[in-house]
């Protein structure tokens, strides 16, 4: 069986973190799952990897098999779950896309790239350490910089402002388009 494309959304588990900037990665993989045809993909707990997983056969989204995942760990410990997912599903680092929030991008900007630095993002740092390489794909979703001298850690754990919340579905759709567009 060919190795799948593994698309991992980063976030923190639990309702306390729903709709926070740090959980935009979860929202992106949920958007991708909603596009699976003929029916949206459902996530189920995958105990061996400590993640919620939706497996899609080739052709439901892309010409190859796709595994969507949301680690059930806190953001800063995402690496263990991503490594377990890669090992279980046989995905090479180059076949992993990690969707995450990015302070260094303006709100609403989306960028897909291979490798690069973690820009202080502890989830990416954990994944790089666990995989032993920076050579995986990053789907960066811009959340902008915190206002004034606000602590970035506090900013990412805040819910989106009302004026931003209306744009989140558009932003997650743009991010999903980046992943699903034909090569």
XYZ file of C-alpha atoms in Angstrom:
183
model
C 0.000 0.000 0.000
C 1.335 3.447 -0.880
C 2.109 5.815 1.966
C -0.582 8.446 2.502
C -0.395 12.196 2.599
C -0.615 12.963 6.321
C -2.263 16.312 7.087
C -2.022 17.264 10.753
C -3.813 20.230 12.274
C -2.296 21.677 15.419
C -4.298 22.894 18.376
C -5.056 22.260 22.021
C -7.665 19.675 23.062
C -10.875 20.511 24.844
C -13.690 23.050 24.608
C -11.677 25.626 26.586
C -9.566 26.159 23.442
C -12.319 26.076 20.794
C -12.190 29.100 18.485
C -8.793 30.257 19.798
C -6.084 31.448 17.453
C -3.855 28.530 18.458
C -6.496 26.044 17.220
C -6.734 27.308 13.645
C -4.852 24.160 12.539
C -7.721 22.014 13.838
C -10.180 24.207 11.934
C -8.195 23.717 8.714
C -8.241 19.895 8.869
C -11.937 19.993 9.777
C -12.529 22.114 6.648
C -10.587 19.605 4.554
C -12.607 16.732 6.068
C -15.844 18.532 5.197
C -14.862 18.450 1.508
C -14.449 14.675 1.271
C -16.916 13.211 -1.180
C -19.378 11.625 -1.368
C -19.725 12.378 2.370
C -17.699 14.445 4.818
C -15.008 12.502 6.651
C -15.535 11.755 10.325
C -12.761 11.859 12.920
C -12.374 8.989 15.373
C -9.978 8.499 18.261
C -6.907 6.536 17.151
C -5.472 5.265 20.440
C -2.167 4.028 19.004
C -1.224 7.555 17.916
C -3.045 9.672 20.534
C -4.853 11.582 17.810
C -8.262 11.945 16.215
C -7.967 10.572 12.692
C -10.003 10.512 9.486
C -8.698 8.173 6.759
C -9.704 8.862 3.171
C -9.261 6.573 0.212
C -7.545 7.878 -2.908
C -9.952 9.979 -4.951
C -12.070 11.258 -2.066
C -9.951 14.416 -1.881
C -6.764 13.844 -3.818
C -5.470 11.163 -6.194
C -3.689 9.508 -3.247
C -4.791 8.256 0.154
C -5.073 11.008 2.786
C -4.957 10.798 6.570
C -6.255 13.831 8.457
C -5.260 14.113 12.100
C -5.728 16.258 15.189
C -3.316 15.340 18.011
C -4.977 14.897 21.389
C -1.957 16.411 23.144
C -1.343 20.009 24.018
C 0.279 22.045 21.262
C 3.745 22.050 22.818
C 3.783 18.215 22.873
C 2.482 17.633 19.328
C 5.698 15.989 18.152
C 5.050 12.653 19.851
C 1.658 12.269 18.199
C 2.952 13.352 14.781
C 5.859 10.890 15.008
C 3.438 8.107 16.051
C 1.130 8.980 13.131
C 4.032 8.984 10.655
C 5.259 5.625 11.925
C 1.825 3.990 12.038
C 0.756 5.146 8.568
C 4.216 4.953 6.967
C 4.356 8.625 5.996
C 7.773 10.098 5.231
C 8.443 13.618 6.565
C 8.088 15.070 3.042
C 4.545 13.589 2.952
C 3.471 15.377 6.132
C 1.678 18.732 6.081
C 1.298 20.493 9.432
C -1.397 23.202 9.584
C -0.634 25.748 12.308
C -1.159 29.312 13.479
C 1.554 31.806 12.525
C 2.209 35.085 14.347
C 4.650 36.222 11.671
C 1.973 36.316 8.959
C -0.726 38.966 8.752
C -4.187 37.822 9.812
C -5.723 35.790 7.007
C -2.572 35.135 4.956
C -1.847 31.489 4.184
C 1.447 29.964 3.076
C 2.386 26.364 2.227
C 6.093 25.602 2.182
C 8.576 22.797 2.715
C 10.793 23.026 5.792
C 11.979 26.171 7.480
C 12.302 27.440 11.007
C 9.772 27.211 13.797
C 9.559 31.024 14.391
C 9.202 30.338 18.110
C 6.209 28.025 17.589
C 6.518 25.336 20.253
C 4.312 22.875 18.378
C 6.579 23.023 15.316
C 9.657 22.806 17.543
C 8.252 19.635 19.147
C 7.486 18.086 15.745
C 10.933 18.894 14.351
C 12.571 17.347 17.416
C 10.413 14.201 17.259
C 10.806 13.678 13.509
C 14.499 14.552 13.634
C 14.143 16.820 10.602
C 12.731 20.161 9.453
C 11.885 18.662 6.069
C 8.119 18.438 6.414
C 5.544 20.791 4.923
C 4.074 23.661 6.909
C 0.719 25.200 6.162
C 1.069 28.498 8.013
C -2.159 30.374 8.741
C -1.596 34.006 9.687
C -3.107 35.188 12.945
C -1.128 38.447 13.082
C 0.890 39.939 15.909
C -0.537 40.671 19.350
C -1.538 44.266 19.979
C 0.843 46.541 21.871
C 3.077 44.664 24.261
C 0.710 41.762 24.826
C 2.409 38.467 25.549
C 2.280 36.293 22.378
C 1.478 33.199 24.497
C -1.620 34.935 25.882
C -2.590 36.218 22.426
C -2.609 32.796 20.740
C -4.819 31.377 23.506
C -7.456 34.101 23.048
C -10.561 33.566 21.000
C -10.758 35.478 17.754
C -12.214 38.974 17.993
C -15.779 39.314 16.673
C -14.568 41.244 13.621
C -12.091 38.408 12.868
C -14.448 35.517 13.585
C -16.497 36.153 10.447
C -13.327 35.739 8.350
C -12.156 32.458 9.926
C -14.270 30.203 7.637
C -12.885 32.037 4.593
C -9.324 31.703 5.894
C -9.690 27.989 6.623
C -11.186 27.492 3.151
C -8.194 29.310 1.619
C -5.842 27.087 3.632
C -7.670 23.938 2.495
C -7.440 25.169 -1.099
C -3.646 25.449 -0.728
C -3.444 21.766 0.204
C -6.025 20.438 -2.257
C -5.129 22.378 -5.377
C -3.830 20.271 -8.252
C -0.039 20.047 -8.396
